[in-house]
N, CA, C and O atoms as a GROMACS GRO file, in nm:
protein
  284
    1UNK      N    1   6.453  -0.660  -4.177
    1UNK     CA    2   6.534  -0.596  -4.076
    1UNK      C    3   6.456  -0.578  -3.945
    1UNK      O    4   6.515  -0.585  -3.837
    2UNK      N    5   6.328  -0.556  -3.953
    2UNK     CA    6   6.249  -0.543  -3.831
    2UNK      C    7   6.245  -0.673  -3.752
    2UNK      O    8   6.241  -0.670  -3.629
    3UNK      N    9   6.246  -0.786  -3.819
    3UNK     CA   10   6.242  -0.913  -3.749
    3UNK      C   11   6.369  -0.935  -3.667
    3UNK      O   12   6.362  -0.989  -3.557
    4UNK      N   13   6.481  -0.893  -3.718
    4UNK     CA   14   6.605  -0.908  -3.643
    4UNK      C   15   6.602  -0.826  -3.515
    4UNK      O   16   6.647  -0.871  -3.410
    5UNK      N   17   6.549  -0.706  -3.524
    5UNK     CA   18   6.541  -0.621  -3.404
    5UNK      C   19   6.448  -0.684  -3.301
    5UNK      O   20   6.477  -0.680  -3.181
    6UNK      N   21   6.337  -0.742  -3.344
    6UNK     CA   22   6.244  -0.803  -3.250
    6UNK      C   23   6.308  -0.922  -3.180
    6UNK      O   24   6.289  -0.941  -3.060
    7UNK      N   25   6.382  -1.002  -3.253
    7UNK     CA   26   6.449  -1.116  -3.190
    7UNK      C   27   6.553  -1.069  -3.090
    7UNK      O   28   6.568  -1.129  -2.983
    8UNK      N   29   6.622  -0.962  -3.121
    8UNK     CA   30   6.722  -0.908  -3.030
    8UNK      C   31   6.660  -0.859  -2.901
    8UNK      O   32   6.716  -0.877  -2.792
    9UNK      N   33   6.546  -0.797  -2.912
    9UNK     CA   34   6.477  -0.748  -2.792
    9UNK      C   35   6.432  -0.862  -2.703
    9UNK      O   36   6.441  -0.854  -2.581
   10UNK      N   37   6.384  -0.969  -2.764
   10UNK     CA   38   6.338  -1.084  -2.686
   10UNK      C   39   6.453  -1.145  -2.609
   10UNK      O   40   6.437  -1.182  -2.492
   11UNK      N   41   6.569  -1.157  -2.671
   11UNK     CA   42   6.686  -1.211  -2.600
   11UNK      C   43   6.728  -1.118  -2.488
   11UNK      O   44   6.766  -1.164  -2.380
   12UNK      N   45   6.721  -0.989  -2.511
   12UNK     CA   46   6.761  -0.892  -2.408
   12UNK      C   47   6.668  -0.903  -2.288
   12UNK      O   48   6.715  -0.900  -2.174
   13UNK      N   49   6.540  -0.916  -2.312
   13UNK     CA   50   6.444  -0.929  -2.202
   13UNK      C   51   6.469  -1.057  -2.122
   13UNK      O   52   6.461  -1.056  -2.000
   14UNK      N   53   6.500  -1.165  -2.190
   14UNK     CA   54   6.527  -1.291  -2.121
   14UNK      C   55   6.650  -1.278  -2.033
   14UNK      O   56   6.652  -1.330  -1.922
   15UNK      N   57   6.753  -1.210  -2.081
   15UNK     CA   58   6.874  -1.194  -2.001
   15UNK      C   59   6.847  -1.108  -1.878
   15UNK      O   60   6.900  -1.136  -1.771
   16UNK      N   61   6.766  -1.006  -1.892
   16UNK     CA   62   6.734  -0.920  -1.779
   16UNK      C   63   6.657  -1.000  -1.674
   16UNK      O   64   6.681  -0.984  -1.554
   17UNK      N   65   6.565  -1.086  -1.718
   17UNK     CA   66   6.487  -1.167  -1.624
   17UNK      C   67   6.578  -1.260  -1.545
   17UNK      O   68   6.560  -1.275  -1.424
   18UNK      N   69   6.674  -1.322  -1.610
   18UNK     CA   70   6.766  -1.412  -1.541
   18UNK      C   71   6.850  -1.334  -1.442
   18UNK      O   72   6.876  -1.381  -1.332
   19UNK      N   73   6.893  -1.215  -1.480
   19UNK     CA   74   6.976  -1.135  -1.391
   19UNK      C   75   6.895  -1.082  -1.273
   19UNK      O   76   6.951  -1.064  -1.165
   20UNK      N   77   6.766  -1.058  -1.291
   20UNK     CA   78   6.683  -1.006  -1.183
   20UNK      C   79   6.656  -1.109  -1.075
   20UNK      O   80   6.619  -1.072  -0.963
   21UNK      N   81   6.674  -1.237  -1.106
   21UNK     CA   82   6.644  -1.341  -1.007
   21UNK      C   83   6.737  -1.332  -0.888
   21UNK      O   84   6.696  -1.361  -0.776
   22UNK      N   85   6.858  -1.294  -0.908
   22UNK     CA   86   6.950  -1.275  -0.797
   22UNK      C   87   7.028  -1.399  -0.760
   22UNK      O   88   6.992  -1.512  -0.796
   23UNK      N   89   7.134  -1.376  -0.689
   23UNK     CA   90   7.225  -1.482  -0.650
   23UNK      C   91   7.160  -1.580  -0.553
   23UNK      O   92   7.178  -1.701  -0.565
   24UNK      N   93   7.085  -1.529  -0.456
   24UNK     CA   94   7.024  -1.616  -0.356
   24UNK      C   95   6.917  -1.706  -0.417
   24UNK      O   96   6.899  -1.820  -0.374
   25UNK      N   97   6.846  -1.655  -0.518
   25UNK     CA   98   6.748  -1.738  -0.586
   25UNK      C   99   6.816  -1.853  -0.659
   25UNK      O  100   6.769  -1.967  -0.654
   26UNK      N  101   6.926  -1.826  -0.725
   26UNK     CA  102   7.000  -1.930  -0.797
   26UNK      C  103   7.056  -2.033  -0.700
   26UNK      O  104   7.050  -2.153  -0.727
   27UNK      N  105   7.110  -1.988  -0.589
   27UNK     CA  106   7.163  -2.081  -0.488
   27UNK      C  107   7.051  -2.166  -0.430
   27UNK      O  108   7.069  -2.287  -0.412
   28UNK      N  109   6.938  -2.106  -0.400
   28UNK     CA  110   6.824  -2.181  -0.347
   28UNK      C  111   6.771  -2.282  -0.447
   28UNK      O  112   6.734  -2.393  -0.411
   29UNK      N  113   6.768  -2.242  -0.574
   29UNK     CA  114   6.724  -2.333  -0.680
   29UNK      C  115   6.819  -2.452  -0.692
   29UNK      O  116   6.774  -2.565  -0.714
   30UNK      N  117   6.948  -2.428  -0.677
   30UNK     CA  118   7.046  -2.536  -0.682
   30UNK      C  119   7.023  -2.635  -0.569
   30UNK      O  120   7.023  -2.756  -0.592
   31UNK      N  121   7.004  -2.586  -0.447
   31UNK     CA  122   6.982  -2.675  -0.333
   31UNK      C  123   6.850  -2.750  -0.345
   31UNK      O  124   6.842  -2.866  -0.304
   32UNK      N  125   6.748  -2.687  -0.401
   32UNK     CA  126   6.620  -2.755  -0.421
   32UNK      C  127   6.636  -2.870  -0.520
   32UNK      O  128   6.584  -2.979  -0.498
   33UNK      N  129   6.707  -2.844  -0.629
   33UNK     CA  130   6.730  -2.948  -0.729
   33UNK      C  131   6.814  -3.062  -0.673
   33UNK      O  132   6.784  -3.179  -0.695
   34UNK      N  133   6.919  -3.027  -0.600
   34UNK     CA  134   7.004  -3.129  -0.540
   34UNK      C  135   6.927  -3.211  -0.438
   34UNK      O  136   6.943  -3.333  -0.431
   35UNK      N  137   6.843  -3.147  -0.359
   35UNK     CA  138   6.761  -3.218  -0.261
   35UNK      C  139   6.662  -3.313  -0.327
   35UNK      O  140   6.638  -3.423  -0.278
   36UNK      N  141   6.604  -3.269  -0.439
   36UNK     CA  142   6.511  -3.356  -0.511
   36UNK      C  143   6.583  -3.476  -0.569
   36UNK      O  144   6.530  -3.587  -0.568
   37UNK      N  145   6.704  -3.456  -0.619
   37UNK     CA  146   6.783  -3.567  -0.673
   37UNK      C  147   6.817  -3.667  -0.563
   37UNK      O  148   6.809  -3.788  -0.583
   38UNK      N  149   6.855  -3.616  -0.447
   38UNK     CA  150   6.889  -3.705  -0.335
   38UNK      C  151   6.766  -3.781  -0.287
   38UNK      O  152   6.774  -3.901  -0.258
   39UNK      N  153   6.652  -3.713  -0.277
   39UNK     CA  154   6.530  -3.780  -0.231
   39UNK      C  155   6.483  -3.886  -0.330
   39UNK      O  156   6.440  -3.994  -0.290
   40UNK      N  157   6.491  -3.855  -0.458
   40UNK     CA  158   6.449  -3.952  -0.560
   40UNK      C  159   6.542  -4.073  -0.561
   40UNK      O  160   6.496  -4.186  -0.575
   41UNK      N  161   6.671  -4.050  -0.548
   41UNK     CA  162   6.764  -4.164  -0.549
   41UNK      C  163   6.746  -4.251  -0.425
   41UNK      O  164   6.755  -4.374  -0.434
   42UNK      N  165   6.721  -4.188  -0.309
   42UNK     CA  166   6.696  -4.268  -0.189
   42UNK      C  167   6.570  -4.352  -0.201
   42UNK      O  168   6.566  -4.466  -0.157
   43UNK      N  169   6.467  -4.294  -0.262
   43UNK     CA  170   6.342  -4.369  -0.279
   43UNK      C  171   6.362  -4.488  -0.372
   43UNK      O  172   6.311  -4.597  -0.346
   44UNK      N  173   6.435  -4.467  -0.481
   44UNK     CA  174   6.459  -4.577  -0.575
   44UNK      C  175   6.544  -4.685  -0.511
   44UNK      O  176   6.517  -4.804  -0.530
   45UNK      N  177   6.646  -4.647  -0.436
   45UNK     CA  178   6.730  -4.746  -0.368
   45UNK      C  179   6.652  -4.826  -0.266
   45UNK      O  180   6.681  -4.944  -0.243
   46UNK      N  181   6.553  -4.764  -0.204
   46UNK     CA  182   6.471  -4.833  -0.104
   46UNK      C  183   6.358  -4.913  -0.167
   46UNK      O  184   6.282  -4.980  -0.097
   47UNK      N  185   6.344  -4.905  -0.300
   47UNK     CA  186   6.239  -4.980  -0.367
   47UNK      C  187   6.105  -4.909  -0.367
   47UNK      O  188   6.002  -4.971  -0.395
   48UNK      N  189   6.104  -4.781  -0.336
   48UNK     CA  190   5.980  -4.704  -0.336
   48UNK      C  191   5.974  -4.615  -0.459
   48UNK      O  192   6.074  -4.596  -0.529
   49UNK      N  193   5.857  -4.561  -0.484
   49UNK     CA  194   5.837  -4.469  -0.595
   49UNK      C  195   5.868  -4.327  -0.547
   49UNK      O  196   5.819  -4.286  -0.442
   50UNK      N  197   5.950  -4.251  -0.621
   50UNK     CA  198   5.979  -4.113  -0.580
   50UNK      C  199   5.856  -4.023  -0.590
   50UNK      O  200   5.763  -4.052  -0.664
   51UNK      N  201   5.857  -3.916  -0.514
   51UNK     CA  202   5.746  -3.822  -0.520
   51UNK      C  203   5.739  -3.755  -0.657
   51UNK      O  204   5.842  -3.731  -0.721
   52UNK      N  205   5.617  -3.726  -0.701
   52UNK     CA  206   5.597  -3.662  -0.831
   52UNK      C  207   5.665  -3.526  -0.837
   52UNK      O  208   5.722  -3.490  -0.940
   53UNK      N  209   5.661  -3.452  -0.729
   53UNK     CA  210   5.721  -3.318  -0.728
   53UNK      C  211   5.873  -3.326  -0.745
   53UNK      O  212   5.932  -3.241  -0.813
   54UNK      N  213   5.936  -3.426  -0.685
   54UNK     CA  214   6.080  -3.442  -0.700
   54UNK      C  215   6.115  -3.476  -0.845
   54UNK      O  216   6.212  -3.424  -0.900
   55UNK      N  217   6.037  -3.563  -0.906
   55UNK     CA  218   6.064  -3.600  -1.045
   55UNK      C  219   6.044  -3.481  -1.138
   55UNK      O  220   6.121  -3.462  -1.232
   56UNK      N  221   5.940  -3.401  -1.112
   56UNK     CA  222   5.916  -3.283  -1.197
   56UNK      C  223   6.028  -3.181  -1.184
   56UNK      O  224   6.068  -3.120  -1.284
   57UNK      N  225   6.081  -3.161  -1.064
   57UNK     CA  226   6.192  -3.067  -1.045
   57UNK      C  227   6.317  -3.113  -1.119
   57UNK      O  228   6.398  -3.031  -1.160
   58UNK      N  229   6.331  -3.244  -1.136
   58UNK     CA  230   6.446  -3.299  -1.207
   58UNK      C  231   6.424  -3.307  -1.357
   58UNK      O  232   6.514  -3.344  -1.432
   59UNK      N  233   6.304  -3.272  -1.403
   59UNK     CA  234   6.274  -3.276  -1.546
   59UNK      C  235   6.236  -3.413  -1.596
   59UNK      O  236   6.247  -3.441  -1.715
   60UNK      N  237   6.192  -3.500  -1.506
   60UNK     CA  238   6.152  -3.635  -1.542
   60UNK      C  239   6.000  -3.642  -1.540
   60UNK      O  240   5.935  -3.598  -1.445
   61UNK      N  241   5.944  -3.698  -1.646
   61UNK     CA  242   5.799  -3.713  -1.654
   61UNK      C  243   5.756  -3.826  -1.559
   61UNK      O  244   5.799  -3.940  -1.577
   62UNK      N  245   5.673  -3.796  -1.459
   62UNK     CA  246   5.633  -3.900  -1.363
   62UNK      C  247   5.561  -4.018  -1.426
   62UNK      O  248   5.578  -4.132  -1.382
   63UNK      N  249   5.480  -3.994  -1.529
   63UNK     CA  250   5.410  -4.106  -1.592
   63UNK      C  251   5.507  -4.195  -1.668
   63UNK      O  252   5.488  -4.316  -1.673
   64UNK      N  253   5.609  -4.135  -1.727
   64UNK     CA  254   5.710  -4.216  -1.796
   64UNK      C  255   5.794  -4.294  -1.695
   64UNK      O  256   5.835  -4.406  -1.722
   65UNK      N  257   5.819  -4.235  -1.580
   65UNK     CA  258   5.895  -4.304  -1.476
   65UNK      C  259   5.818  -4.425  -1.424
   65UNK      O  260   5.878  -4.527  -1.389
   66UNK      N  261   5.685  -4.414  -1.418
   66UNK     CA  262   5.602  -4.525  -1.371
   66UNK      C  263   5.611  -4.647  -1.464
   66UNK      O  264   5.594  -4.760  -1.420
   67UNK      N  265   5.638  -4.623  -1.592
   67UNK     CA  266   5.644  -4.732  -1.688
   67UNK      C  267   5.775  -4.808  -1.683
   67UNK      O  268   5.788  -4.913  -1.745
   68UNK      N  269   5.873  -4.756  -1.610
   68UNK     CA  270   6.002  -4.825  -1.599
   68UNK      C  271   5.984  -4.944  -1.507
   68UNK      O  272   5.934  -4.931  -1.395
   69UNK      N  273   6.024  -5.060  -1.555
   69UNK     CA  274   6.013  -5.182  -1.475
   69UNK      C  275   6.148  -5.219  -1.414
   69UNK      O  276   6.249  -5.153  -1.439
   70UNK      N  277   6.147  -5.321  -1.335
   70UNK     CA  278   6.272  -5.370  -1.275
   70UNK      C  279   6.343  -5.457  -1.374
   70UNK      O  280   6.280  -5.518  -1.460
   71UNK      N  281   6.473  -5.464  -1.363
   71UNK     CA  282   6.554  -5.545  -1.456
   71UNK      C  283   6.572  -5.683  -1.400
   71UNK      O  284   6.637  -5.767  -1.462
   0.00000   0.00000   0.00000
């Protein structure tokens, strides 16, 4: 029974952290992610390698992206 209470507390803390970030943080995070997606797609269309920071923001491993070849 103690384990169930501990798991419940951990979920409660996680929810409070997400709520504490605020609306402006979420909106800013959305624009940052969208901007990284646009920058990475423009780089790929131009035949260039996207920036590592843009790939990381999108959840793409930069070293795995480097191994992708042209078709």
